[in-house]
Each structure stands twice: as structure tokens, then as C-alpha cells.
């Protein structure tokens, strides 16, 4: 019998529910993102969004998947990292459903799920992963039973830098796609801080400098172009080093910022120069959604990993490299 997993995601701005079967077929993937009319994401506001819309999103995911509730074998949920109120709301919903259906509950690491859905999507077995989102900027490779972080941001994440810059000039959240669009209009480059420290990166200086350019009257599209070229080149440099160091032959781009076509082109070129295969996760699987949680939950469950309701407290600071990846045999 093929196992069916319901995955529930709700670490930050988005609530999602997805149904995935053991053979890796995504039967449904429904989500909704909170887009405040002004300002950033407030944790309590986001958790209210999740509790108000969550049940309906889950119902829709079950309905469109074509499976009936009693065919669901496990309930997987995003246990961390993320915003405390959002995680707690999501966990409460997941526990309730697991109890009601009388099936195991699996706590999934959100960052690991971004990697595993990318591996399912690409067929890659052992990539260097470039994971870029609103909260994370990491180059990761599997080694010694864990997803090791080879490099990461020392201050703010790439997506957060884009969103914060966008917000300061009046763009609504999420600003990443709007910056990409504005950047595509020009190709005049203004110098911004290129800050690579060993394998790590820093984006806060770039944010300050970009705001300064804006106050000096430089055109928005030129600033967006310069931000993208600088920020993405920094990422290409560290991921190239990770690839050379680990001698792996696959590069996977995942996380919300993976939707960016310019970043994709830059990393694809880098991988090609090293004769490595490259894959950008399918855009509908790049941002936060339930299918990635459902799939990773399945992998964990098959390896014998589930949690009791009593032990299922959320882990807001759970790092990518803090989990033993017991389902991988490489
Ligand atoms: P995590 O918890 O993994 O850090 P997250 O909460 O940031 O995830 P994601 O959906 O993975 O959520 O990523 C959202 C980010 O992706 C936002 O910062 C958004 O601006 C960015 N983004 C989305 N589309 C694009 C794009 N086309 N170009 C650049 N950035 C983008
Ligand atoms: Fe995410």
C-alpha cells in the first residue's frame, strides 16, 4: 500500500497544506500568503491568518487531492524554524488532525523540507544546495549524516534584504518579484558593497548603500539591477567554492528567492563551468507550501521518525544542521 502524507506548513507569512504519496506524486498543494497592505509581517497577525484560513486550506487540499481523509496515513507539520505564534498555531492544527484521524504525527524541519522537495523535483541525490528565502541564505551539502551549512549570511537573509529595501521605498511585501521586474528594465550598474567573508555573506551594508542611492535620486530600476547583480554574484562565489570543495556534481537552487530568473541564470552558468548539473526548484515548489512538508514527513516516517503529541512542541530556532537525517544512506 502506498502511504499518503498530509503536510501542513505555517512557519511565517504563508499557510499551506499539501498531499503527497509515498511514490513522490504531489496530489495537491494549496496555500495562501499574508500580504499586509503596509509594513512587514507581524507574527501575531500571521498566526491569526493561519488560524482563520488554515482549516479551509486543509479541506481544499484534501478535496483536490482526490483522497478521502481516512486514506491519510501520516500528518506532517513544520515544527521549526520560524515565528513562535505561527508555529504554535500550525502545530495545534496538525495535532488536532492527527488525533482525529488517529495517525502518526511527524515534525519536519522547514529548511530540510526546502532541500528535500528540491531533490524530489530534480531527481538529484546529493547536491550542493543554495537555499535562499526571506529568513535564510545558506549553502548546504550533505555530509556525515546531516545537511551541513558551508556558508550563510552573517546578518540578514537575501530575501529579507530585498523585502526590507522594497518596503523602505514603498513596495508591498513580498518585494523580491517587484525588484526582479524593475531590474530587468536596465543594465546600468552602481557599485554596492560586495561582502563575502570566507564562505559567509553579509547583506546589511548593501541595504544601507541601496537606500542611500535611492535618496540621492538614482533610478529605482538601476538600484534594483545593481542589488541583484551584486547580491547574486556573492552567492555564486560561495556556492562555487562549496562545489569545488565538496566535489559534488549537482547544484540545487531552492527557497522563495529561487523564483528569481536572474539568480537562476547566474548559478546555472556557474554550475555549467564546473560540469555540474543544475536545477532550480519548480517555482510553485520554491516558496513555503505544504507539499514539501508532506514529502519530508514521509521520508522521516519511513525511517521510523515520528513524535508523540506530548513531545511535539515547536522549535523556533531549529537549524538545518541540527537534525540527524536518518533517511539518507549516502
Ligand atoms: P524561510 O522560512 O525558508 O526563510 P520564508 O518565510 O522567507 O522562508 P519563502 O516563501 O521560502 O518564505 O520565501 C519568501 C521570499 O522569497 C521573500 O523574501 C520574497 O521576496 C522572495 N521572493 C519571491 N519571489 C522572488 C523573486 N522573483 N525574486 C527574488 N525574491 C523573491
Ligand atoms: Fe521557507
XYZ file of C-alpha atoms and ligand atoms in Angstrom:
362
model
C 0.000 0.000 0.000
C 1.269 3.477 -0.864
C 1.440 5.795 2.105
C -0.256 9.183 1.895
C 1.027 12.205 3.818
C -0.777 15.422 4.656
C 1.784 18.211 5.107
C 0.979 21.434 6.913
C 3.232 24.474 6.596
C 2.912 27.630 8.656
C 6.285 28.921 9.835
C 5.835 32.539 8.771
C 3.728 34.520 6.275
C 2.162 31.563 4.420
C -0.151 28.760 5.433
C -0.154 25.734 3.173
C -1.452 22.191 3.017
C -0.286 19.538 0.586
C -0.969 15.877 -0.005
C 1.885 13.716 -1.300
C 2.036 9.983 -1.880
C 4.948 7.733 -0.996
C 5.978 7.429 -4.635
C 6.578 11.177 -4.751
C 3.404 12.305 -6.506
C 2.110 15.679 -5.345
C -1.641 15.176 -5.281
C -2.461 18.693 -4.113
C -0.709 21.787 -2.823
C -2.829 24.712 -1.618
C -1.560 27.807 0.163
C -2.274 31.403 0.992
C 0.232 34.122 1.733
C -0.460 37.023 4.062
C 0.361 40.253 2.222
C -0.071 43.164 4.622
C -1.144 46.436 2.978
C 1.734 48.171 4.714
C 4.730 47.207 6.843
C 6.273 43.779 7.310
C 4.932 40.533 8.690
C 3.748 40.726 12.277
C 3.950 37.297 13.972
C 0.575 37.601 15.709
C -1.148 38.869 12.605
C 0.329 35.962 10.621
C -0.767 33.411 13.223
C -4.287 34.845 13.113
C -4.196 34.463 9.327
C -3.216 30.794 9.810
C -5.929 30.015 12.352
C -8.605 31.748 10.278
C -7.705 30.280 6.883
C -5.924 27.065 7.892
C -8.913 24.713 8.201
C -10.347 25.810 4.866
C -6.959 25.435 3.109
C -6.589 21.915 4.505
C -10.118 20.988 3.428
C -9.381 22.252 -0.074
C -6.077 20.335 -0.245
C -7.829 17.115 0.738
C -10.679 17.718 -1.688
C -8.473 18.497 -4.711
C -6.133 15.572 -3.981
C -8.935 13.072 -4.535
C -8.060 11.122 -1.371
C -10.545 10.798 1.422
C -9.499 11.844 4.949
C -9.379 8.229 6.139
C -6.776 7.431 3.464
C -4.268 9.827 5.082
C -1.559 7.765 6.811
C 0.500 10.494 8.463
C 0.203 14.152 9.380
C 3.422 16.141 8.893
C 3.856 19.697 10.129
C 6.502 22.408 10.025
C 7.924 22.211 13.546
C 10.517 24.963 13.036
C 12.374 27.180 12.496
C 10.004 30.096 12.310
C 7.916 32.634 14.179
C 6.689 31.259 17.531
C 2.993 32.231 17.267
C 2.766 30.908 13.688
C 4.461 27.631 14.578
C 2.204 27.085 17.595
C -0.988 27.689 15.641
C 0.164 25.344 12.876
C 1.220 22.658 15.348
C -2.122 22.852 17.149
C -3.999 22.319 13.890
C -1.706 19.396 12.936
C -2.058 17.706 16.350
C -5.831 18.006 16.196
C -5.993 16.333 12.793
C -3.523 13.587 13.790
C -5.648 12.797 16.873
C -8.887 12.907 14.904
C -7.550 10.600 12.163
C -5.616 8.512 14.692
C -2.409 8.583 12.625
C 1.245 9.386 13.453
C 2.429 12.978 13.695
C 5.788 13.914 12.129
C 7.642 17.144 12.966
C 9.510 18.481 9.947
C 12.378 20.963 9.740
C 11.250 23.665 7.309
C 14.755 24.210 5.854
C 15.331 20.493 5.332
C 11.941 20.373 3.582
C 13.049 23.083 1.110
C 16.031 20.824 0.268
C 14.105 17.541 0.083
C 11.353 18.910 -2.173
C 14.136 20.183 -4.441
C 15.670 16.706 -4.550
C 12.292 15.162 -5.363
C 11.690 17.771 -8.055
C 15.132 17.372 -9.653
C 15.890 13.722 -9.044
C 19.215 14.868 -7.535
C 20.711 12.551 -4.959
C 23.409 14.619 -3.369
C 23.542 18.268 -4.444
C 25.205 21.389 -3.163
C 22.057 23.293 -2.220
C 21.721 27.043 -2.409
C 18.809 27.806 -0.090
C 17.629 31.382 -0.335
C 14.479 32.767 1.225
C 13.178 35.550 3.429
C 14.727 34.085 6.551
C 17.653 32.035 5.251
C 20.640 32.273 2.946
C 22.713 29.111 3.123
C 24.949 26.901 1.017
C 24.404 23.365 2.200
C 25.814 19.938 1.438
C 25.081 16.557 2.957
C 27.986 15.129 4.920
C 28.251 12.742 7.854
C 24.515 12.246 8.315
C 23.495 15.881 8.345
C 22.861 18.747 5.982
C 25.935 20.849 6.769
C 25.869 24.576 6.339
C 29.017 25.522 4.440
C 28.239 29.197 4.383
C 25.430 31.530 5.361
C 24.536 35.135 5.887
C 26.125 36.800 8.886
C 23.277 39.259 9.246
C 20.098 39.435 7.156
C 18.894 36.894 4.601
C 18.820 37.721 0.898
C 15.004 37.732 0.696
C 14.774 39.857 3.823
C 17.214 42.368 2.329
C 15.072 42.580 -0.821
C 11.836 42.896 1.158
C 13.276 45.495 3.554
C 14.700 47.614 0.748
C 11.399 47.330 -1.104
C 9.403 48.308 1.966
C 11.582 51.386 2.553
C 10.713 52.680 -0.905
C 7.008 51.801 -0.721
C 6.816 48.347 -2.335
C 4.404 45.890 -0.741
C 5.577 42.570 0.693
C 6.991 40.466 -0.915
C 9.269 42.883 -2.780
C 11.544 40.250 -4.380
C 9.416 39.788 -7.537
C 8.929 43.559 -7.930
C 12.669 44.157 -7.649
C 13.281 41.471 -10.265
C 10.857 43.152 -12.624
C 12.342 46.624 -12.109
C 15.888 45.260 -12.570
C 15.020 43.764 -15.941
C 14.404 47.232 -17.406
C 18.025 48.462 -17.336
C 21.647 47.375 -17.182
C 23.463 50.319 -15.635
C 25.432 49.297 -12.625
C 26.077 51.305 -9.460
C 28.642 49.900 -7.101
C 27.310 48.390 -3.869
C 29.208 46.641 -1.040
C 30.277 43.165 -2.160
C 30.631 41.454 1.182
C 31.915 37.882 1.205
C 33.764 36.687 4.294
C 35.206 33.247 3.765
C 32.139 31.155 2.991
C 29.772 33.614 4.618
C 27.943 36.647 3.293
C 26.641 39.926 4.604
C 23.783 41.888 3.072
C 23.134 44.660 5.598
C 25.760 47.034 4.141
C 24.200 46.637 0.716
C 20.786 47.518 2.122
C 22.112 50.767 3.636
C 24.004 51.680 0.461
C 20.997 50.947 -1.772
C 18.795 53.185 0.361
C 21.421 55.913 0.080
C 21.434 55.629 -3.715
C 17.656 55.983 -3.648
C 17.815 59.123 -1.505
C 20.379 60.529 -3.975
C 17.844 60.177 -6.774
C 19.314 57.200 -8.659
C 16.578 55.484 -10.687
C 14.838 52.623 -8.953
C 15.438 50.172 -11.766
C 19.197 50.907 -11.717
C 19.305 50.288 -7.973
C 17.335 47.048 -8.325
C 19.647 45.924 -11.128
C 22.731 46.728 -9.027
C 21.322 44.955 -5.959
C 20.606 41.803 -7.945
C 23.962 41.704 -9.749
C 25.942 42.252 -6.545
C 23.907 40.061 -4.196
C 23.654 37.155 -6.630
C 27.347 37.268 -7.596
C 28.257 36.983 -3.925
C 26.093 33.895 -3.701
C 27.635 32.423 -6.847
C 31.120 32.905 -5.408
C 30.424 30.993 -2.194
C 28.415 28.244 -3.855
C 31.197 27.788 -6.411
C 33.650 27.318 -3.566
C 31.296 24.854 -1.854
C 31.032 22.896 -5.096
C 34.801 22.817 -5.625
C 35.422 21.852 -2.022
C 32.834 19.078 -1.739
C 33.459 17.761 -5.289
C 29.751 17.121 -5.723
C 28.306 17.296 -9.212
C 24.823 18.727 -8.698
C 23.685 22.230 -7.753
C 20.161 22.775 -6.455
C 18.563 26.202 -6.036
C 15.641 26.240 -3.584
C 13.632 28.567 -1.285
C 11.394 31.532 -2.161
C 14.151 33.605 -3.823
C 14.759 30.678 -6.206
C 11.815 32.061 -8.194
C 14.221 34.737 -9.448
C 15.245 34.118 -13.061
C 18.405 36.218 -12.942
C 19.714 34.324 -9.905
C 18.865 31.085 -11.684
C 20.849 32.121 -14.772
C 23.910 33.135 -12.736
C 24.015 29.895 -10.730
C 23.289 27.805 -13.796
C 26.311 29.363 -15.543
C 28.487 28.664 -12.518
C 27.394 25.008 -12.358
C 27.992 24.580 -16.094
C 31.582 25.817 -15.802
C 32.143 23.011 -13.296
C 30.372 20.365 -15.386
C 27.784 20.045 -12.631
C 24.055 19.506 -13.243
C 21.868 22.384 -12.181
C 18.239 22.535 -11.107
C 16.094 25.409 -9.935
C 13.148 24.061 -7.996
C 9.874 24.429 -9.920
C 8.603 27.920 -8.950
C 5.385 26.563 -7.372
C 7.568 24.485 -5.032
C 10.088 27.269 -4.291
C 8.213 29.230 -1.637
C 6.609 27.946 1.534
C 3.964 25.293 0.869
C 2.641 22.062 2.341
C 3.884 19.559 -0.251
C 7.477 19.985 0.899
C 6.420 19.229 4.473
C 4.305 16.239 3.382
C 7.160 14.743 1.356
C 9.852 15.234 4.013
C 7.454 13.868 6.629
C 7.058 10.739 4.530
C 10.821 10.265 4.296
C 11.140 10.696 8.057
C 8.235 8.412 8.846
C 9.594 5.615 6.646
C 12.862 5.872 8.573
C 10.926 5.495 11.847
C 10.791 9.134 12.905
C 7.571 10.490 14.404
C 6.704 12.428 17.564
C 4.139 11.905 20.271
C 1.651 14.701 20.834
C 3.235 15.458 24.205
C 6.704 15.805 22.733
C 5.665 17.782 19.692
C 6.470 21.266 20.986
C 7.643 23.668 18.306
C 11.305 24.557 17.704
C 11.517 28.224 16.591
C 15.316 28.189 16.300
C 15.816 24.702 14.813
C 18.783 24.933 12.451
C 19.221 22.992 9.199
C 22.290 21.199 10.570
C 20.755 20.258 13.920
C 18.774 17.290 12.646
C 20.095 13.768 12.056
C 18.999 12.912 8.532
C 18.288 9.260 9.207
C 16.537 8.583 5.904
C 19.570 9.212 3.695
C 22.044 6.383 3.234
C 24.780 8.305 1.391
P 12.186 30.614 5.206
O 11.477 30.326 6.474
O 12.579 29.405 4.452
O 13.253 31.606 5.341
P 10.298 32.389 4.021
O 9.376 32.517 5.167
O 11.116 33.540 3.679
O 11.063 31.078 4.182
P 9.721 31.653 1.265
O 8.359 31.547 0.631
O 10.602 30.466 1.211
O 9.405 32.090 2.723
O 10.468 32.908 0.616
C 9.886 34.182 0.534
C 10.922 35.168 -0.005
O 11.125 34.947 -1.417
C 10.540 36.628 0.150
O 11.641 37.322 0.722
C 10.301 37.094 -1.285
O 10.607 38.469 -1.515
C 11.264 36.207 -2.048
N 10.940 36.092 -3.478
C 9.822 35.585 -4.036
N 9.869 35.718 -5.398
C 11.058 36.317 -5.683
C 11.705 36.737 -6.889
N 11.130 36.561 -8.076
N 12.929 37.304 -6.789
C 13.510 37.491 -5.599
N 12.957 37.139 -4.435
C 11.747 36.550 -4.470
Fe 10.689 28.949 3.506
